[in-house]
GROMACS .gro file of C-alpha atoms in nm:
model
  195
    1UNK     CA    1   0.342   2.553  -3.105
    2UNK     CA    2   0.387   2.197  -3.222
    3UNK     CA    3   0.322   1.924  -2.968
    4UNK     CA    4   0.462   1.577  -3.021
    5UNK     CA    5   0.233   1.278  -3.019
    6UNK     CA    6   0.202   1.099  -2.687
    7UNK     CA    7   0.485   0.849  -2.689
    8UNK     CA    8   0.444   0.494  -2.572
    9UNK     CA    9   0.742   0.556  -2.345
   10UNK     CA   10   0.735   0.216  -2.181
   11UNK     CA   11   0.739   0.367  -1.831
   12UNK     CA   12   0.382   0.270  -1.747
   13UNK     CA   13   0.314  -0.103  -1.788
   14UNK     CA   14   0.003  -0.200  -1.981
   15UNK     CA   15  -0.216  -0.434  -1.777
   16UNK     CA   16  -0.524  -0.626  -1.888
   17UNK     CA   17  -0.823  -0.804  -1.747
   18UNK     CA   18  -1.099  -0.978  -1.937
   19UNK     CA   19  -1.284  -0.647  -1.988
   20UNK     CA   20  -1.027  -0.376  -1.919
   21UNK     CA   21  -0.705  -0.226  -2.046
   22UNK     CA   22  -0.501  -0.030  -1.791
   23UNK     CA   23  -0.250   0.201  -1.959
   24UNK     CA   24  -0.054   0.517  -1.900
   25UNK     CA   25  -0.216   0.857  -1.937
   26UNK     CA   26  -0.185   1.051  -2.259
   27UNK     CA   27  -0.240   1.422  -2.316
   28UNK     CA   28  -0.544   1.320  -2.519
   29UNK     CA   29  -0.703   1.177  -2.199
   30UNK     CA   30  -0.724   1.524  -2.045
   31UNK     CA   31  -1.075   1.608  -2.169
   32UNK     CA   32  -1.228   1.283  -2.039
   33UNK     CA   33  -1.037   1.297  -1.711
   34UNK     CA   34  -1.128   1.662  -1.649
   35UNK     CA   35  -1.495   1.592  -1.724
   36UNK     CA   36  -1.496   1.299  -1.481
   37UNK     CA   37  -1.334   1.502  -1.201
   38UNK     CA   38  -1.577   1.791  -1.264
   39UNK     CA   39  -1.880   1.563  -1.216
   40UNK     CA   40  -2.041   1.626  -0.874
   41UNK     CA   41  -2.161   1.262  -0.865
   42UNK     CA   42  -1.801   1.142  -0.893
   43UNK     CA   43  -1.644   1.369  -0.630
   44UNK     CA   44  -1.927   1.381  -0.374
   45UNK     CA   45  -1.748   1.136  -0.143
   46UNK     CA   46  -1.391   1.210  -0.252
   47UNK     CA   47  -1.336   1.583  -0.208
   48UNK     CA   48  -1.695   1.703  -0.228
   49UNK     CA   49  -1.586   1.971  -0.473
   50UNK     CA   50  -1.570   1.929  -0.851
   51UNK     CA   51  -1.221   1.986  -0.991
   52UNK     CA   52  -1.139   2.275  -1.220
   53UNK     CA   53  -0.961   2.209  -1.550
   54UNK     CA   54  -0.647   2.349  -1.385
   55UNK     CA   55  -0.675   2.100  -1.097
   56UNK     CA   56  -0.731   1.813  -1.341
   57UNK     CA   57  -0.429   1.913  -1.548
   58UNK     CA   58  -0.212   1.923  -1.233
   59UNK     CA   59  -0.343   1.578  -1.138
   60UNK     CA   60  -0.240   1.433  -1.476
   61UNK     CA   61   0.108   1.580  -1.433
   62UNK     CA   62   0.132   1.424  -1.085
   63UNK     CA   63   0.032   1.088  -1.228
   64UNK     CA   64   0.315   1.103  -1.483
   65UNK     CA   65   0.560   1.227  -1.220
   66UNK     CA   66   0.485   0.932  -0.994
   67UNK     CA   67   0.590   0.690  -1.266
   68UNK     CA   68   0.906   0.882  -1.350
   69UNK     CA   69   1.024   0.933  -0.993
   70UNK     CA   70   0.877   0.642  -0.798
   71UNK     CA   71   0.819   0.362  -1.050
   72UNK     CA   72   0.447   0.344  -0.974
   73UNK     CA   73   0.146   0.565  -1.029
   74UNK     CA   74  -0.196   0.576  -1.191
   75UNK     CA   75  -0.336   0.409  -1.499
   76UNK     CA   76  -0.625   0.501  -1.727
   77UNK     CA   77  -0.899   0.239  -1.705
   78UNK     CA   78  -1.025   0.177  -2.057
   79UNK     CA   79  -1.287  -0.065  -2.187
   80UNK     CA   80  -1.129  -0.325  -2.413
   81UNK     CA   81  -1.445  -0.326  -2.618
   82UNK     CA   82  -1.473   0.012  -2.787
   83UNK     CA   83  -1.177   0.171  -2.607
   84UNK     CA   84  -1.384   0.414  -2.400
   85UNK     CA   85  -1.234   0.597  -2.102
   86UNK     CA   86  -1.387   0.456  -1.781
   87UNK     CA   87  -1.173   0.611  -1.508
   88UNK     CA   88  -0.840   0.597  -1.329
   89UNK     CA   89  -0.677   0.359  -1.081
   90UNK     CA   90  -0.337   0.332  -0.922
   91UNK     CA   91  -0.093   0.390  -0.640
   92UNK     CA   92   0.046   0.718  -0.512
   93UNK     CA   93   0.265   0.877  -0.251
   94UNK     CA   94   0.089   1.209  -0.189
   95UNK     CA   95   0.282   1.290   0.130
   96UNK     CA   96  -0.051   1.369   0.292
   97UNK     CA   97  -0.051   1.570   0.614
   98UNK     CA   98  -0.288   1.337   0.795
   99UNK     CA   99  -0.326   1.125   1.105
  100UNK     CA  100  -0.226   0.849   1.106
  101UNK     CA  101   0.074   0.895   0.879
  102UNK     CA  102   0.078   0.690   0.559
  103UNK     CA  103   0.453   0.741   0.524
  104UNK     CA  104   0.623   0.457   0.338
  105UNK     CA  105   0.304   0.283   0.225
  106UNK     CA  106   0.176   0.316  -0.132
  107UNK     CA  107  -0.180   0.451  -0.128
  108UNK     CA  108  -0.418   0.288  -0.372
  109UNK     CA  109  -0.703   0.482  -0.525
  110UNK     CA  110  -0.971   0.448  -0.788
  111UNK     CA  111  -1.225   0.669  -0.956
  112UNK     CA  112  -1.472   0.593  -1.234
  113UNK     CA  113  -1.704   0.804  -1.446
  114UNK     CA  114  -2.048   0.810  -1.282
  115UNK     CA  115  -2.201   0.626  -1.580
  116UNK     CA  116  -1.967   0.334  -1.508
  117UNK     CA  117  -2.047   0.291  -1.137
  118UNK     CA  118  -2.194  -0.040  -1.023
  119UNK     CA  119  -2.056  -0.252  -1.308
  120UNK     CA  120  -1.768  -0.417  -1.122
  121UNK     CA  121  -1.500  -0.221  -1.309
  122UNK     CA  122  -1.342  -0.078  -0.992
  123UNK     CA  123  -1.303  -0.419  -0.828
  124UNK     CA  124  -1.161  -0.564  -1.149
  125UNK     CA  125  -0.913  -0.279  -1.199
  126UNK     CA  126  -0.798  -0.262  -0.835
  127UNK     CA  127  -0.753  -0.640  -0.826
  128UNK     CA  128  -0.533  -0.617  -1.134
  129UNK     CA  129  -0.305  -0.343  -0.998
  130UNK     CA  130  -0.270  -0.534  -0.670
  131UNK     CA  131  -0.163  -0.838  -0.874
  132UNK     CA  132   0.093  -0.616  -1.050
  133UNK     CA  133   0.222  -0.487  -0.714
  134UNK     CA  134   0.238  -0.835  -0.558
  135UNK     CA  135   0.589  -0.928  -0.452
  136UNK     CA  136   0.739  -0.590  -0.548
  137UNK     CA  137   0.966  -0.426  -0.293
  138UNK     CA  138   0.786  -0.143  -0.114
  139UNK     CA  139   0.441  -0.296  -0.166
  140UNK     CA  140   0.442  -0.529   0.134
  141UNK     CA  141   0.162  -0.316   0.276
  142UNK     CA  142  -0.064  -0.077   0.087
  143UNK     CA  143  -0.333   0.153   0.219
  144UNK     CA  144  -0.640   0.331   0.094
  145UNK     CA  145  -0.830   0.618   0.250
  146UNK     CA  146  -1.202   0.666   0.216
  147UNK     CA  147  -1.484   0.880   0.342
  148UNK     CA  148  -1.653   0.666   0.611
  149UNK     CA  149  -1.988   0.702   0.431
  150UNK     CA  150  -1.851   0.592   0.091
  151UNK     CA  151  -2.018   0.252   0.107
  152UNK     CA  152  -1.946   0.152  -0.255
  153UNK     CA  153  -1.571   0.212  -0.233
  154UNK     CA  154  -1.548   0.048   0.109
  155UNK     CA  155  -1.711  -0.259  -0.049
  156UNK     CA  156  -1.455  -0.255  -0.333
  157UNK     CA  157  -1.170  -0.225  -0.081
  158UNK     CA  158  -1.299  -0.521   0.121
  159UNK     CA  159  -1.347  -0.736  -0.192
  160UNK     CA  160  -0.980  -0.691  -0.287
  161UNK     CA  161  -0.849  -0.763   0.064
  162UNK     CA  162  -0.833  -0.429   0.245
  163UNK     CA  163  -0.939  -0.437   0.608
  164UNK     CA  164  -1.040  -0.154   0.836
  165UNK     CA  165  -0.746  -0.031   1.032
  166UNK     CA  166  -0.836   0.295   1.194
  167UNK     CA  167  -1.038   0.613   1.172
  168UNK     CA  168  -0.804   0.898   1.086
  169UNK     CA  169  -0.828   1.265   1.003
  170UNK     CA  170  -0.745   1.431   0.673
  171UNK     CA  171  -0.806   1.801   0.611
  172UNK     CA  172  -1.014   1.814   0.928
  173UNK     CA  173  -1.248   1.536   0.812
  174UNK     CA  174  -1.290   1.184   0.952
  175UNK     CA  175  -1.116   0.946   0.714
  176UNK     CA  176  -1.126   0.567   0.712
  177UNK     CA  177  -0.779   0.419   0.665
  178UNK     CA  178  -0.779   0.062   0.536
  179UNK     CA  179  -0.470  -0.151   0.481
  180UNK     CA  180  -0.378  -0.466   0.297
  181UNK     CA  181  -0.072  -0.686   0.340
  182UNK     CA  182   0.065  -0.846   0.025
  183UNK     CA  183   0.004  -1.220   0.051
  184UNK     CA  184   0.316  -1.276  -0.165
  185UNK     CA  185   0.543  -1.079   0.070
  186UNK     CA  186   0.776  -1.268   0.301
  187UNK     CA  187   0.673  -1.266   0.666
  188UNK     CA  188   0.905  -1.125   0.931
  189UNK     CA  189   1.099  -1.454   0.950
  190UNK     CA  190   1.170  -1.432   0.577
  191UNK     CA  191   0.959  -1.734   0.482
  192UNK     CA  192   0.671  -1.712   0.241
  193UNK     CA  193   0.321  -1.728   0.389
  194UNK     CA  194   0.115  -2.042   0.332
  195UNK     CA  195  -0.123  -2.023   0.039
   0.00000   0.00000   0.00000
């Protein structure tokens, strides 16, 4: 079977920071992504269970589907210098069966290879996608969910403007729900907030 090269289809915008390139996923990213999601150090405070190759493949397909159907999704986080795969960051609508409901609010998420933890890449990447989302319809409020003991990700969330909202429950586990209002969004009177 012949498989076409990954097209630069223009659906996923390319974003940059001083150190990072955020771009759409390609089939060629599968090996790196699957290895990251299979690393117990990466998933210990996400799901607690390393992902199978099948689970990782399904995740990549969901990422692409988000962009096609919803106009937002996940990016690959790549080092500008050397082009190495660092992780993934983005927004999703997973339709999670959880309390409280996240219905209607894009959910931000981030994950990095364990070798890249503690270097500021997550904060840099999440800040950039929040800049991209700023002022876009539907992004007036975004949320993120975290294990209450995931101190590093809670710190990232706080640095980029998320605040604790409530303790929820997802899949029978306590889950911290944090939210962030877009400072560029009009307030309820329709005027822009002071800067």
